[in-house]
Amino acid sequence: MSSSLLASLSRLSLLQTRQIHQTIPAGSSVFMKRQKKIDPEVAKQRETRRRKRLEKDIRQMQKHSKKPKPVDELTLDVKSAKNIGERRRPRTELTLEQIDERAIALKDYTRSRLALQQEDDAWIRGAIESQRKALNELKMLKLELYEAAVQPAAKDLPLIVQGPSLTPPIRNYEAPDGDYIDTTRNWAS
Amino acid sequence: MHLSVLRRLSAASASPQKWEIFASVVLSRAPVVAPPMSEVESRFHRLQMAEEQEKSLMCNYELKTKQDEKMVARRAQLIADGKELSELDEEIGVTNAVREDDWKKAAEDLDKKFKFGEFPPKNELKSVERELQRKLVLIVKQKLGEKGYSSPWILPQMKHRDGETLRQTAERCIGELSGTDLSADISGNAPFGVFTHRYPTPISQKTGARGAKIFFYTANLSTIPTEFQVNPDDVTDYQWVNREEFWKTVPGTEYKKAAKFAFLE
């Protein structure tokens, strides 16, 4: 009794269903393209050629995998390093006043940056608070408008701003003709 | 919080007196030219550059300059001794001093041609190209409500219509006020500030509204137009002003305070 129940359960199991969904053997399909018979000699040649190409690729990869992409700032410029003695400047002796001036300038500058940061910070906090108030007012006036206002404005992004330059752009400036040459170096991957 | 909002909402809808909703745009022109360094900054910059120069190694160009100086000295020596010079001239070639002169001349020519450092001194308040180092904001005298009434100096504003979002109202505001094609980007869907303006009794009775709630948006000119004009049907007068001028020209301290966060430089 129990064994027959087990047997019927096993028929319901995953294994059974998997066996039902078997693919048809590829070779026997009518729609499959029949493989051309090729000369065993040619096949052998092709095989060796493929093998050689693969080996070459592997060798290339091994060669480059040992060498990491160089960091220009860390590499030694051999040509310039040869006469490094000539390149050293004579030591400058600073007077006490000069040392003081530098220290004071640095402190003043740091203070000015701190003040600037505090100003920015106050502005950001104030702006956020102001916006919160405005949104609250809007919520009380009209809920639909509030709902629309708090939606993210995905269209505005990405925002690209061209910073101020030192001189204003020249009106009606015609750029000289020329080809664009990309000198970016490529590293084998 | 939620409860109180709900209560106030229901109170607002129950009372016959309501608020008119306006969207106002702070249309600004970003600084085109970087402002000069402050005294502290320029001193620190100068000293820092000097320190860096002291600690650096000489580059090839500087080595060549030193070599040139030696050669020129030797040449002078030979001339004094009255000897043959032709051999040495080839060795010297083009000295760095000569090159520098050439470069300086080329730079002067370019400067003469394009006039880099000179900004056109456009100081009339209507010009978008005035005060290139500052952030400017558009203020207008706008025709509002009754015919012939022109507002004091305000930031351009527009009454909200049913069915549009506040941002769309702000966009319409820019579109209707400008006489020419204008490319400006409004930043964000949410207003950054609000100002409540209570109407005096006669206007309040006439319009059936207690006052106006003006919501502020910021917008930036994405390109600076060669000629800026406003729509004469809506605006009687306009100015481009910086922060201090805005504070001086526009009346209403509370109004200005509500819009002050558009003025970071």
CSV table of C-alpha atoms in Angstrom, one decimal:
chain,number,residue,atom,x,y,z
A,1,MET,CA,0.0,0.0,0.0
A,2,SER,CA,2.6,2.4,1.2
A,3,SER,CA,5.0,1.4,-1.6
A,4,SER,CA,2.4,2.1,-4.3
A,5,LEU,CA,1.7,5.5,-2.8
A,6,LEU,CA,5.4,6.3,-2.9
A,7,ALA,CA,5.6,5.2,-6.5
A,8,SER,CA,2.7,7.5,-7.5
A,9,LEU,CA,4.4,10.4,-5.6
A,10,SER,CA,7.6,9.8,-7.3
A,11,ARG,CA,5.8,10.0,-10.6
A,12,LEU,CA,4.7,13.5,-9.5
A,13,SER,CA,8.2,14.6,-8.6
A,14,LEU,CA,10.3,17.1,-10.5
A,15,LEU,CA,12.5,14.4,-11.9
A,16,GLN,CA,9.6,12.9,-13.7
A,17,THR,CA,8.5,16.2,-15.3
A,18,ARG,CA,12.0,16.9,-16.3
A,19,GLN,CA,12.2,13.7,-18.1
A,20,ILE,CA,9.0,14.5,-20.0
A,21,HIS,CA,10.5,17.8,-21.3
A,22,GLN,CA,13.4,16.3,-23.1
A,23,THR,CA,14.7,18.0,-26.2
A,24,ILE,CA,14.7,16.1,-29.4
A,25,PRO,CA,18.1,14.9,-30.4
A,26,ALA,CA,19.6,17.6,-32.6
A,27,GLY,CA,20.9,15.3,-35.3
A,28,SER,CA,17.6,13.8,-36.1
A,29,SER,CA,15.7,17.0,-36.7
A,30,VAL,CA,14.5,17.6,-40.2
A,31,PHE,CA,15.1,21.3,-39.9
A,32,MET,CA,18.8,21.0,-39.0
A,33,LYS,CA,21.3,21.8,-41.7
A,34,ARG,CA,23.3,18.7,-42.6
A,35,GLN,CA,27.0,19.0,-41.9
A,36,LYS,CA,29.3,19.0,-44.9
A,37,LYS,CA,31.8,16.3,-45.0
A,38,ILE,CA,35.3,17.8,-45.0
A,39,ASP,CA,38.6,16.4,-45.8
A,40,PRO,CA,40.3,15.1,-42.6
A,41,GLU,CA,43.5,16.7,-43.7
A,42,VAL,CA,41.9,20.2,-44.1
A,43,ALA,CA,40.2,19.7,-40.7
A,44,LYS,CA,43.5,18.9,-39.1
A,45,GLN,CA,45.1,22.1,-40.6
A,46,ARG,CA,42.2,24.2,-39.4
A,47,GLU,CA,42.5,22.8,-35.9
A,48,THR,CA,46.2,23.5,-35.7
A,49,ARG,CA,45.7,27.0,-37.0
A,50,ARG,CA,43.0,27.7,-34.4
A,51,ARG,CA,45.2,26.3,-31.7
A,52,LYS,CA,48.1,28.5,-32.7
A,53,ARG,CA,46.0,31.6,-32.7
A,54,LEU,CA,44.7,30.8,-29.3
A,55,GLU,CA,48.2,30.2,-28.0
A,56,LYS,CA,49.3,33.5,-29.4
A,57,ASP,CA,46.5,35.3,-27.7
A,58,ILE,CA,47.2,33.6,-24.4
A,59,ARG,CA,50.9,34.6,-24.7
A,60,GLN,CA,49.9,38.2,-25.4
A,61,MET,CA,47.5,38.3,-22.4
A,62,GLN,CA,50.1,36.8,-20.1
A,63,LYS,CA,52.7,39.3,-21.3
A,64,HIS,CA,50.4,42.3,-20.5
A,65,SER,CA,48.9,40.9,-17.4
A,66,LYS,CA,52.2,41.1,-15.7
A,67,LYS,CA,52.7,44.7,-16.6
A,68,PRO,CA,50.1,47.0,-15.0
A,69,LYS,CA,49.0,50.2,-16.7
A,70,PRO,CA,51.7,52.7,-15.9
A,71,VAL,CA,51.0,55.7,-13.7
A,72,ASP,CA,52.8,58.6,-15.3
A,73,GLU,CA,53.2,60.4,-12.0
A,74,LEU,CA,55.0,57.4,-10.5
A,75,THR,CA,57.3,56.4,-13.4
A,76,LEU,CA,60.8,57.8,-13.5
A,77,ASP,CA,61.7,59.9,-16.5
A,78,VAL,CA,65.0,58.3,-17.2
A,79,LYS,CA,66.1,61.0,-19.7
A,80,SER,CA,65.5,63.8,-17.2
A,81,ALA,CA,66.8,61.8,-14.2
A,82,LYS,CA,70.3,61.5,-15.8
A,83,ASN,CA,71.2,65.1,-15.2
A,84,ILE,CA,69.2,65.6,-12.1
A,85,GLY,CA,72.2,67.2,-10.4
A,86,GLU,CA,72.1,70.1,-12.9
A,87,ARG,CA,68.4,70.5,-12.3
A,88,ARG,CA,68.6,71.3,-8.6
A,89,ARG,CA,68.1,74.9,-7.8
A,90,PRO,CA,70.4,76.8,-5.4
A,91,ARG,CA,68.9,76.7,-1.9
A,92,THR,CA,67.0,79.8,-1.0
A,93,GLU,CA,67.5,81.1,2.5
A,94,LEU,CA,64.3,82.7,3.7
A,95,THR,CA,64.5,85.6,6.1
A,96,LEU,CA,62.5,85.6,9.3
A,97,GLU,CA,60.0,88.1,7.9
A,98,GLN,CA,59.5,86.0,4.8
A,99,ILE,CA,58.7,82.9,6.9
A,100,ASP,CA,56.3,84.9,9.0
A,101,GLU,CA,54.6,86.4,5.9
A,102,ARG,CA,54.1,82.9,4.5
A,103,ALA,CA,52.7,81.6,7.7
A,104,ILE,CA,50.3,84.5,8.2
A,105,ALA,CA,49.2,84.3,4.5
A,106,LEU,CA,48.4,80.6,5.0
A,107,LYS,CA,46.4,81.3,8.2
A,108,ASP,CA,44.5,84.2,6.6
A,109,TYR,CA,43.7,82.0,3.6
A,110,THR,CA,42.5,79.2,5.8
A,111,ARG,CA,40.3,81.5,7.8
A,112,SER,CA,38.8,83.0,4.6
A,113,ARG,CA,38.0,79.5,3.3
A,114,LEU,CA,36.3,78.6,6.6
A,115,ALA,CA,34.2,81.8,6.4
A,116,LEU,CA,33.2,80.9,2.9
A,117,GLN,CA,32.3,77.4,3.9
A,118,GLN,CA,30.2,78.7,6.8
A,119,GLU,CA,28.4,81.1,4.5
A,120,ASP,CA,27.7,78.3,2.0
A,121,ASP,CA,26.5,76.1,4.7
A,122,ALA,CA,24.1,78.7,6.2
A,123,TRP,CA,22.8,79.4,2.7
A,124,ILE,CA,22.1,75.7,2.0
A,125,ARG,CA,20.4,75.2,5.4
A,126,GLY,CA,18.3,78.4,4.9
A,127,ALA,CA,17.3,77.4,1.4
A,128,ILE,CA,16.2,74.0,2.4
A,129,GLU,CA,14.2,75.4,5.3
A,130,SER,CA,12.6,78.1,3.0
A,131,GLN,CA,11.7,75.4,0.5
A,132,ARG,CA,10.2,73.2,3.2
A,133,LYS,CA,8.0,76.1,4.3
A,134,ALA,CA,7.0,76.9,0.7
A,135,LEU,CA,6.0,73.2,0.1
A,136,ASN,CA,4.0,73.2,3.3
A,137,GLU,CA,2.0,76.2,2.2
A,138,LEU,CA,1.4,74.7,-1.1
A,139,LYS,CA,0.2,71.5,0.5
A,140,MET,CA,-2.4,73.5,2.4
A,141,LEU,CA,-3.5,75.4,-0.6
A,142,LYS,CA,-3.8,72.7,-3.2
A,143,LEU,CA,-2.7,69.1,-2.8
A,144,GLU,CA,-2.4,68.4,-6.5
A,145,LEU,CA,0.1,71.2,-6.9
A,146,TYR,CA,2.1,69.9,-4.0
A,147,GLU,CA,2.1,66.4,-5.4
A,148,ALA,CA,3.4,67.7,-8.7
A,149,ALA,CA,6.0,69.9,-7.0
A,150,VAL,CA,7.6,67.0,-5.0
A,151,GLN,CA,8.1,64.9,-8.1
A,152,PRO,CA,11.8,64.5,-9.0
A,153,ALA,CA,12.7,66.6,-12.1
A,154,ALA,CA,14.6,64.0,-14.0
A,155,LYS,CA,14.6,66.0,-17.1
A,156,ASP,CA,16.8,68.7,-15.6
A,157,LEU,CA,19.6,66.2,-15.2
A,158,PRO,CA,22.4,66.0,-16.1
A,159,LEU,CA,23.0,69.6,-15.5
A,160,ILE,CA,26.1,71.0,-17.3
A,161,VAL,CA,27.3,74.4,-16.3
A,162,GLN,CA,30.2,76.1,-18.0
A,163,GLY,CA,32.1,77.9,-15.3
A,164,PRO,CA,33.1,81.6,-15.6
A,165,SER,CA,36.3,82.1,-17.6
A,166,LEU,CA,38.9,84.8,-17.1
A,167,THR,CA,37.9,86.7,-20.2
A,168,PRO,CA,34.5,87.0,-21.8
A,169,PRO,CA,33.9,84.9,-24.9
A,170,ILE,CA,34.6,86.6,-28.2
A,171,ARG,CA,31.6,87.4,-30.3
A,172,ASN,CA,31.6,86.0,-33.9
A,173,TYR,CA,34.9,84.2,-33.3
A,174,GLU,CA,35.8,81.8,-36.1
A,175,ALA,CA,37.9,78.9,-35.0
A,176,PRO,CA,40.8,78.2,-37.3
A,177,ASP,CA,40.5,75.1,-39.5
A,178,GLY,CA,42.3,71.9,-38.5
A,179,ASP,CA,42.0,68.2,-37.9
A,180,TYR,CA,41.3,66.8,-34.5
A,181,ILE,CA,44.0,64.3,-33.6
A,182,ASP,CA,43.2,62.0,-30.7
A,183,THR,CA,46.5,61.4,-28.9
A,184,THR,CA,45.0,59.3,-26.1
A,185,ARG,CA,47.2,56.3,-25.5
A,186,ASN,CA,45.7,52.8,-25.7
A,187,TRP,CA,46.6,50.0,-23.4
A,188,ALA,CA,46.2,46.4,-24.4
A,189,SER,CA,43.4,44.9,-22.4
B,1,MET,CA,1.3,67.2,11.8
B,2,HIS,CA,-0.9,65.4,9.4
B,3,LEU,CA,-4.0,66.1,11.4
B,4,SER,CA,-3.3,69.8,11.7
B,5,VAL,CA,-2.7,69.9,7.9
B,6,LEU,CA,-6.0,68.2,7.3
B,7,ARG,CA,-7.9,70.5,9.6
B,8,ARG,CA,-6.5,73.6,8.0
B,9,LEU,CA,-7.1,72.2,4.6
B,10,SER,CA,-10.8,71.6,5.4
B,11,ALA,CA,-11.0,75.1,7.0
B,12,ALA,CA,-9.6,76.7,3.8
B,13,SER,CA,-12.0,74.9,1.6
B,14,ALA,CA,-14.9,75.8,3.9
B,15,SER,CA,-14.3,79.5,4.0
B,16,PRO,CA,-15.4,81.5,1.0
B,17,GLN,CA,-12.2,83.5,1.0
B,18,LYS,CA,-9.3,81.8,-0.7
B,19,TRP,CA,-5.8,82.6,-1.8
B,20,GLU,CA,-4.7,83.3,-5.4
B,21,ILE,CA,-1.7,81.3,-6.4
B,22,PHE,CA,1.1,82.9,-8.3
B,23,ALA,CA,4.4,81.5,-9.6
B,24,SER,CA,7.3,83.9,-9.7
B,25,VAL,CA,10.6,83.3,-11.5
B,26,VAL,CA,14.0,84.6,-10.4
B,27,LEU,CA,15.6,84.6,-13.9
B,28,SER,CA,19.3,85.0,-13.4
B,29,ARG,CA,22.3,85.4,-15.6
B,30,ALA,CA,25.3,83.6,-14.1
B,31,PRO,CA,28.6,85.5,-14.0
B,32,VAL,CA,30.4,85.3,-17.3
B,33,VAL,CA,33.9,86.3,-16.1
B,34,ALA,CA,35.4,85.1,-12.8
B,35,PRO,CA,35.7,87.9,-10.2
B,36,PRO,CA,39.3,89.0,-9.4
B,37,MET,CA,40.9,87.3,-6.4
B,38,SER,CA,40.5,88.9,-3.0
B,39,GLU,CA,43.6,90.4,-1.3
B,40,VAL,CA,44.0,87.4,0.9
B,41,GLU,CA,43.7,85.0,-2.0
B,42,SER,CA,46.1,86.8,-4.3
B,43,ARG,CA,48.7,87.1,-1.6
B,44,PHE,CA,48.4,83.4,-0.7
B,45,HIS,CA,48.6,82.5,-4.4
B,46,ARG,CA,51.7,84.6,-5.0
B,47,LEU,CA,53.6,83.1,-2.0
B,48,GLN,CA,52.5,79.6,-2.7
B,49,MET,CA,53.8,79.8,-6.3
B,50,ALA,CA,57.1,81.2,-5.0
B,51,GLU,CA,57.4,78.3,-2.6
B,52,GLU,CA,56.6,75.8,-5.3
B,53,GLN,CA,59.2,77.3,-7.6
B,54,GLU,CA,61.9,77.1,-4.9
B,55,LYS,CA,61.2,73.4,-4.3
B,56,SER,CA,61.0,72.4,-7.9
B,57,LEU,CA,63.6,71.0,-10.2
B,58,MET,CA,64.6,72.9,-13.3
B,59,CYS,CA,63.0,71.9,-16.6
B,60,ASN,CA,64.6,71.4,-20.0
B,61,TYR,CA,63.6,74.9,-21.1
B,62,GLU,CA,65.3,76.5,-18.1
B,63,LEU,CA,68.4,74.4,-18.7
B,64,LYS,CA,68.5,75.6,-22.3
B,65,THR,CA,68.2,79.2,-21.0
B,66,LYS,CA,71.2,78.7,-18.8
B,67,GLN,CA,73.1,77.1,-21.6
B,68,ASP,CA,72.2,80.1,-23.9
B,69,GLU,CA,73.4,82.5,-21.4
B,70,LYS,CA,76.8,80.7,-21.2
B,71,MET,CA,77.1,80.7,-25.0
B,72,VAL,CA,76.3,84.4,-25.3
B,73,ALA,CA,78.9,85.2,-22.7
B,74,ARG,CA,81.5,83.1,-24.6
B,75,ARG,CA,80.5,84.9,-27.9
B,76,ALA,CA,81.0,88.3,-26.2
B,77,GLN,CA,84.4,87.1,-25.0
B,78,LEU,CA,85.5,86.0,-28.5
B,79,ILE,CA,84.3,89.3,-30.0
B,80,ALA,CA,86.4,91.1,-27.4
B,81,ASP,CA,89.4,88.9,-28.3
B,82,GLY,CA,88.7,89.5,-32.0
B,83,LYS,CA,88.4,85.9,-33.1
B,84,GLU,CA,86.4,83.9,-35.6
B,85,LEU,CA,82.7,83.6,-34.7
B,86,SER,CA,81.1,81.5,-37.5
B,87,GLU,CA,81.6,78.2,-35.7
B,88,LEU,CA,79.9,79.4,-32.5
B,89,ASP,CA,76.9,80.9,-34.2
B,90,GLU,CA,75.8,77.5,-35.5
B,91,GLU,CA,76.1,76.0,-32.0
B,92,ILE,CA,73.9,78.7,-30.4
B,93,GLY,CA,71.0,78.4,-32.9
B,94,VAL,CA,67.8,80.1,-31.7
B,95,THR,CA,68.2,81.3,-28.2
B,96,ASN,CA,65.3,81.2,-25.7
B,97,ALA,CA,65.5,85.0,-25.4
B,98,VAL,CA,64.7,85.3,-29.1
B,99,ARG,CA,61.9,82.8,-28.9
B,100,GLU,CA,60.4,84.6,-25.9
B,101,ASP,CA,60.4,87.9,-27.9
B,102,ASP,CA,58.6,86.2,-30.7
B,103,TRP,CA,56.0,84.8,-28.4
B,104,LYS,CA,55.4,88.1,-26.7
B,105,LYS,CA,54.9,89.8,-30.1
B,106,ALA,CA,52.4,87.1,-31.2
B,107,ALA,CA,50.5,87.5,-27.9
B,108,GLU,CA,50.4,91.2,-28.3
B,109,ASP,CA,49.1,90.8,-31.9
B,110,LEU,CA,46.3,88.5,-30.7
B,111,ASP,CA,45.5,90.8,-27.8
B,112,LYS,CA,45.2,93.7,-30.3
B,113,LYS,CA,43.0,91.7,-32.6
B,114,PHE,CA,40.6,90.2,-30.0
B,115,LYS,CA,40.9,92.6,-27.0
B,116,PHE,CA,40.7,89.9,-24.4
B,117,GLY,CA,41.0,91.9,-21.2
B,118,GLU,CA,38.6,94.7,-22.2
B,119,PHE,CA,35.0,94.2,-21.3
B,120,PRO,CA,32.5,96.4,-23.0
B,121,PRO,CA,31.6,98.9,-20.3
B,122,LYS,CA,27.9,98.4,-20.7
B,123,ASN,CA,26.4,99.9,-17.6
B,124,GLU,CA,22.8,100.7,-18.6
B,125,LEU,CA,20.6,98.6,-16.4
B,126,LYS,CA,18.7,97.1,-19.4
B,127,SER,CA,21.7,95.3,-20.8
B,128,VAL,CA,22.2,91.6,-20.1
B,129,GLU,CA,25.9,92.0,-20.7
B,130,ARG,CA,26.5,94.4,-17.9
B,131,GLU,CA,28.6,93.5,-14.8
B,132,LEU,CA,30.1,90.3,-16.3
B,133,GLN,CA,31.6,89.4,-13.0
B,134,ARG,CA,28.4,89.4,-11.0
B,135,LYS,CA,25.2,87.3,-11.0
B,136,LEU,CA,22.3,89.4,-12.3
B,137,VAL,CA,18.6,89.0,-11.8
B,138,LEU,CA,15.7,90.2,-13.9
B,139,ILE,CA,13.3,92.6,-12.2
B,140,VAL,CA,10.3,94.1,-14.0
B,141,LYS,CA,7.4,96.5,-13.7
B,142,GLN,CA,4.6,94.3,-14.7
B,143,LYS,CA,1.0,95.0,-15.8
B,144,LEU,CA,-1.3,93.3,-13.3
B,145,GLY,CA,-5.0,93.1,-12.9
B,146,GLU,CA,-6.7,96.3,-14.0
B,147,LYS,CA,-5.7,98.1,-17.2
B,148,GLY,CA,-3.1,100.7,-16.9
B,149,TYR,CA,-1.9,99.5,-13.5
B,150,SER,CA,1.8,98.8,-13.4
B,151,SER,CA,3.4,97.1,-10.4
B,152,PRO,CA,6.4,98.4,-8.5
B,153,TRP,CA,9.7,96.7,-9.2
B,154,ILE,CA,9.1,93.0,-8.7
B,155,LEU,CA,10.3,89.6,-9.9
B,156,PRO,CA,8.3,88.5,-12.9
B,157,GLN,CA,5.2,86.6,-11.8
B,158,MET,CA,2.2,84.8,-13.3
B,159,LYS,CA,-1.1,83.7,-12.0
B,160,HIS,CA,-1.7,80.0,-11.8
B,161,ARG,CA,-4.2,78.5,-14.1
B,162,ASP,CA,-6.3,75.4,-13.3
B,163,GLY,CA,-4.8,72.2,-14.8
B,164,GLU,CA,-1.2,73.1,-14.9
B,165,THR,CA,1.5,72.5,-12.3
B,166,LEU,CA,3.3,75.4,-10.7
B,167,ARG,CA,6.4,74.7,-12.7
B,168,GLN,CA,4.4,75.0,-15.9
B,169,THR,CA,3.1,78.3,-14.7
B,170,ALA,CA,6.7,79.5,-14.1
B,171,GLU,CA,7.7,78.3,-17.6
B,172,ARG,CA,4.7,80.2,-19.0
B,173,CYS,CA,5.8,83.2,-17.1
B,174,ILE,CA,9.2,83.2,-18.8
B,175,GLY,CA,7.7,82.5,-22.2
B,176,GLU,CA,5.1,85.3,-22.0
B,177,LEU,CA,7.3,88.0,-20.6
B,178,SER,CA,10.2,87.7,-23.0
B,179,GLY,CA,9.8,89.4,-26.3
B,180,THR,CA,12.5,87.4,-28.0
B,181,ASP,CA,13.3,83.7,-28.0
B,182,LEU,CA,14.9,82.9,-24.7
B,183,SER,CA,16.6,79.7,-23.6
B,184,ALA,CA,16.3,79.4,-19.8
B,185,ASP,CA,16.3,76.4,-17.5
B,186,ILE,CA,14.1,76.3,-14.5
B,187,SER,CA,15.8,74.3,-11.7
B,188,GLY,CA,13.5,71.7,-10.0
B,189,ASN,CA,9.8,71.2,-9.7
B,190,ALA,CA,9.6,72.6,-6.2
B,191,PRO,CA,9.5,76.3,-5.4
B,192,PHE,CA,12.3,77.5,-3.1
B,193,GLY,CA,10.3,80.1,-1.3
B,194,VAL,CA,6.9,81.6,-0.7
B,195,PHE,CA,5.6,85.1,0.0
B,196,THR,CA,2.2,85.9,1.3
B,197,HIS,CA,0.7,89.1,0.0
B,198,ARG,CA,-2.6,90.3,1.6
B,199,TYR,CA,-4.8,92.3,-0.6
B,200,PRO,CA,-6.2,95.6,0.7
B,201,THR,CA,-10.0,95.4,1.4
B,202,PRO,CA,-11.3,96.8,-1.8
B,203,ILE,CA,-9.3,94.5,-4.0
B,204,SER,CA,-10.1,91.6,-1.7
B,205,GLN,CA,-13.8,92.2,-2.0
B,206,LYS,CA,-13.5,92.6,-5.8
B,207,THR,CA,-11.5,89.4,-6.4
B,208,GLY,CA,-13.0,87.4,-3.6
B,209,ALA,CA,-9.6,86.4,-2.5
B,210,ARG,CA,-7.8,87.2,0.7
B,211,GLY,CA,-4.5,87.7,-1.0
B,212,ALA,CA,-1.9,86.1,-3.1
B,213,LYS,CA,0.6,83.4,-2.3
B,214,ILE,CA,3.6,83.9,-4.6
B,215,PHE,CA,5.9,80.8,-5.0
B,216,PHE,CA,9.4,81.4,-6.2
B,217,TYR,CA,11.3,79.4,-8.8
B,218,THR,CA,14.9,79.9,-10.0
B,219,ALA,CA,15.8,79.9,-13.6
B,220,ASN,CA,19.1,80.4,-15.4
B,221,LEU,CA,19.8,81.8,-18.8
B,222,SER,CA,21.4,78.9,-20.6
B,223,THR,CA,22.7,81.1,-23.4
B,224,ILE,CA,23.1,84.9,-23.1
B,225,PRO,CA,21.0,86.5,-25.8
B,226,THR,CA,22.6,89.1,-28.0
B,227,GLU,CA,19.5,91.3,-27.7
B,228,PHE,CA,17.2,90.9,-24.8
B,229,GLN,CA,13.7,92.3,-25.0
B,230,VAL,CA,10.5,91.9,-23.0
B,231,ASN,CA,7.0,91.6,-24.2
B,232,PRO,CA,5.6,95.2,-24.1
B,233,ASP,CA,2.0,93.9,-23.5
B,234,ASP,CA,2.9,92.6,-20.1
B,235,VAL,CA,5.9,94.5,-18.9
B,236,THR,CA,6.4,98.3,-18.9
B,237,ASP,CA,10.0,98.3,-17.7
B,238,TYR,CA,12.8,96.0,-16.8
B,239,GLN,CA,16.3,95.9,-15.3
B,240,TRP,CA,19.1,93.4,-14.8
B,241,VAL,CA,20.4,94.0,-11.3
B,242,ASN,CA,22.9,92.4,-8.9
B,243,ARG,CA,22.2,91.5,-5.3
B,244,GLU,CA,22.8,95.0,-3.8
B,245,GLU,CA,20.8,96.7,-6.5
B,246,PHE,CA,18.0,94.3,-6.0
B,247,TRP,CA,17.9,95.1,-2.3
B,248,LYS,CA,17.9,98.8,-3.1
B,249,THR,CA,15.4,98.9,-5.9
B,250,VAL,CA,12.7,96.5,-5.0
B,251,PRO,CA,10.3,97.6,-2.2
B,252,GLY,CA,9.0,95.3,0.6
B,253,THR,CA,11.5,93.8,3.0
B,254,GLU,CA,9.5,90.7,3.6
B,255,TYR,CA,9.2,90.1,-0.2
B,256,LYS,CA,12.9,90.4,-0.6
B,257,LYS,CA,13.6,88.1,2.3
B,258,ALA,CA,11.4,85.5,0.8
B,259,ALA,CA,13.4,85.6,-2.4
B,260,LYS,CA,16.9,86.0,-0.9
B,261,PHE,CA,18.0,82.4,-1.3
B,262,ALA,CA,18.2,82.9,-5.1
B,263,PHE,CA,21.2,85.2,-4.5
B,264,LEU,CA,24.2,83.0,-3.7
B,265,GLU,CA,27.4,84.1,-5.4
